[in-house]
Amino acid sequence: MVRVPENSSHQAHASSASDPEALRAIAEQLAAEAAELVRQRRAEVIEGQARDGAVSTKSTATDPVTIVDQESEELIRTRLATLRPGDSILGEEGGGAASTTGIRWVIDPIDGTVNFLYGIDAYAVSIAAQLDGTSIAGAVADVPGRRIYSAARGHGAWQHGPGGKPERLRCTTETNLGHALVATGFGYDPARRAEQGSIVAHLLPEVRDIRRIGSAAIDLCLLAAGRVDAYYEHGLHPWDWAAASLIAEEAGAVLVTPPADSSGSDGIVTIGAAPGVAEAFQGLLGEAGALRAL
Ligand code: IPD
Ligand code: CA
């Protein structure tokens, strides 16, 4: 992983304001730092004695947020204010820049908060840099897996395991949709969930199997790593997909993402698939009535 020195902000900003590789290095560094905080604070807050008042809910009673989500986002925002003082920021917990002009950092401080709460090992920190609404760099830290996925537009997608050499990511060469392992997810709104349930029932007999892992960012990184063949979900927020969709695309996947200024409430579908099944997968989603917003 590339280390970003504390005092490098001025040089980095002046020489590489929108250089994808420089932005990727920052995203990786900050995702790693936030992942470390999430690991430590989970032990203290969720497993330890400090749980009282640490968990509340957001959009619905099943949509949790914890003080660790807030602390992780705060750490990333503070570091960006030093390293990239002129850029705008949109974060899941703190909100922010609706405008997609210029460089905008898009942060999910914990993607997979339900897994984080229950101790299921699939949650991540996701950080993307977008230029005029297009993701050009991003990193997703798989917190329990101590693994970082990252990409810079035009420079490929990579995985850094604990202590190992970076490995280039490639999605699968699967060509038979009937053999495709498909990941998906469900939003927190019960009415949307009912429709998502009908769609998944249509897909299930037509593919190898379905996975509901519980983190959209990890789903898309698994697509990049060739560990699932396709992914779709309605109603993602920009912070769910901004980094990981670029990682999947740079690994060869075919992506359909919502407009950068859409919000989860628009119910637009995000689709990613290995190239050999992408057309058939979109056809199947069309038959299932899944190409519309829910
Ligand atoms: C959620 C996860 C989940 C997906 C939901 C997201 P959160 O994000 O990515 O897999 O199905 O749509 O909202 O709430 O854990 O940050
Ligand atoms: Ca999320």
JSON list of C-alpha atoms and ligand atoms in Angstrom, two decimals, residues 58 63-64 69 92-93 108 110-114 184-188 212-217 219 231 233-237 239-240, ligand 1:
[
{"chain": "A", "resi": 58, "resn": "LYS", "atom": "CA", "xyz": [-32.04, 5.75, 10.77]},
{"chain": "A", "resi": 63, "resn": "ASP", "atom": "CA", "xyz": [-31.60, 0.39, 9.58]},
{"chain": "A", "resi": 64, "resn": "PRO", "atom": "CA", "xyz": [-28.97, 0.70, 12.33]},
{"chain": "A", "resi": 69, "resn": "ASP", "atom": "CA", "xyz": [-20.01, 4.54, 11.90]},
{"chain": "A", "resi": 92, "resn": "GLU", "atom": "CA", "xyz": [-23.43, 8.35, 4.65]},
{"chain": "A", "resi": 93, "resn": "GLU", "atom": "CA", "xyz": [-23.57, 9.78, 8.15]},
{"chain": "A", "resi": 108, "resn": "ASP", "atom": "CA", "xyz": [-19.38, 4.83, 3.48]},
{"chain": "A", "resi": 110, "resn": "ILE", "atom": "CA", "xyz": [-19.16, 1.13, 7.58]},
{"chain": "A", "resi": 111, "resn": "ASP", "atom": "CA", "xyz": [-20.92, -0.69, 4.75]},
{"chain": "A", "resi": 112, "resn": "GLY", "atom": "CA", "xyz": [-22.63, -3.71, 6.25]},
{"chain": "A", "resi": 113, "resn": "THR", "atom": "CA", "xyz": [-23.53, -2.16, 9.58]},
{"chain": "A", "resi": 114, "resn": "VAL", "atom": "CA", "xyz": [-25.95, -5.01, 10.40]},
{"chain": "A", "resi": 184, "resn": "THR", "atom": "CA", "xyz": [-27.86, -9.14, -4.29]},
{"chain": "A", "resi": 185, "resn": "GLY", "atom": "CA", "xyz": [-29.14, -7.10, -1.38]},
{"chain": "A", "resi": 186, "resn": "PHE", "atom": "CA", "xyz": [-32.33, -5.62, 0.01]},
{"chain": "A", "resi": 187, "resn": "GLY", "atom": "CA", "xyz": [-33.03, -2.10, 1.22]},
{"chain": "A", "resi": 188, "resn": "TYR", "atom": "CA", "xyz": [-34.51, -1.18, 4.58]},
{"chain": "A", "resi": 212, "resn": "ARG", "atom": "CA", "xyz": [-27.10, -12.01, 0.28]},
{"chain": "A", "resi": 213, "resn": "ILE", "atom": "CA", "xyz": [-23.82, -11.08, 1.94]},
{"chain": "A", "resi": 214, "resn": "GLY", "atom": "CA", "xyz": [-24.94, -7.82, 3.54]},
{"chain": "A", "resi": 215, "resn": "SER", "atom": "CA", "xyz": [-22.50, -5.24, 2.15]},
{"chain": "A", "resi": 216, "resn": "ALA", "atom": "CA", "xyz": [-22.99, -3.84, -1.34]},
{"chain": "A", "resi": 217, "resn": "ALA", "atom": "CA", "xyz": [-19.36, -2.71, -1.44]},
{"chain": "A", "resi": 219, "resn": "ASP", "atom": "CA", "xyz": [-20.58, -7.77, -3.13]},
{"chain": "A", "resi": 231, "resn": "TYR", "atom": "CA", "xyz": [-24.64, -8.58, -8.68]},
{"chain": "A", "resi": 233, "resn": "GLU", "atom": "CA", "xyz": [-29.59, -4.29, -6.17]},
{"chain": "A", "resi": 234, "resn": "HIS", "atom": "CA", "xyz": [-32.23, -1.54, -6.19]},
{"chain": "A", "resi": 235, "resn": "GLY", "atom": "CA", "xyz": [-32.00, 1.67, -4.19]},
{"chain": "A", "resi": 236, "resn": "LEU", "atom": "CA", "xyz": [-28.30, 1.89, -3.42]},
{"chain": "A", "resi": 237, "resn": "HIS", "atom": "CA", "xyz": [-26.96, 5.22, -2.23]},
{"chain": "A", "resi": 239, "resn": "TRP", "atom": "CA", "xyz": [-21.64, 5.71, -1.03]},
{"chain": "A", "resi": 240, "resn": "ASP", "atom": "CA", "xyz": [-22.63, 2.05, -1.40]},
{"chain": "B", "resi": 1, "resn": "IPD", "atom": "C1", "xyz": [-26.35, -1.57, 3.21]},
{"chain": "B", "resi": 1, "resn": "IPD", "atom": "C2", "xyz": [-25.55, -2.76, 2.70]},
{"chain": "B", "resi": 1, "resn": "IPD", "atom": "C3", "xyz": [-26.49, -3.84, 2.23]},
{"chain": "B", "resi": 1, "resn": "IPD", "atom": "C4", "xyz": [-27.41, -3.35, 1.15]},
{"chain": "B", "resi": 1, "resn": "IPD", "atom": "C5", "xyz": [-28.19, -2.14, 1.63]},
{"chain": "B", "resi": 1, "resn": "IPD", "atom": "C6", "xyz": [-27.21, -1.05, 2.10]},
{"chain": "B", "resi": 1, "resn": "IPD", "atom": "P1", "xyz": [-25.30, -0.11, 5.19]},
{"chain": "B", "resi": 1, "resn": "IPD", "atom": "O1", "xyz": [-25.49, -0.52, 3.62]},
{"chain": "B", "resi": 1, "resn": "IPD", "atom": "O2", "xyz": [-24.71, -2.36, 1.65]},
{"chain": "B", "resi": 1, "resn": "IPD", "atom": "O3", "xyz": [-25.79, -4.93, 1.68]},
{"chain": "B", "resi": 1, "resn": "IPD", "atom": "O4", "xyz": [-28.30, -4.38, 0.81]},
{"chain": "B", "resi": 1, "resn": "IPD", "atom": "O5", "xyz": [-28.92, -1.66, 0.53]},
{"chain": "B", "resi": 1, "resn": "IPD", "atom": "O6", "xyz": [-27.96, 0.06, 2.57]},
{"chain": "B", "resi": 1, "resn": "IPD", "atom": "O7", "xyz": [-26.62, 0.33, 5.68]},
{"chain": "B", "resi": 1, "resn": "IPD", "atom": "O8", "xyz": [-24.80, -1.32, 5.88]},
{"chain": "B", "resi": 1, "resn": "IPD", "atom": "O9", "xyz": [-24.28, 0.98, 5.12]}
]
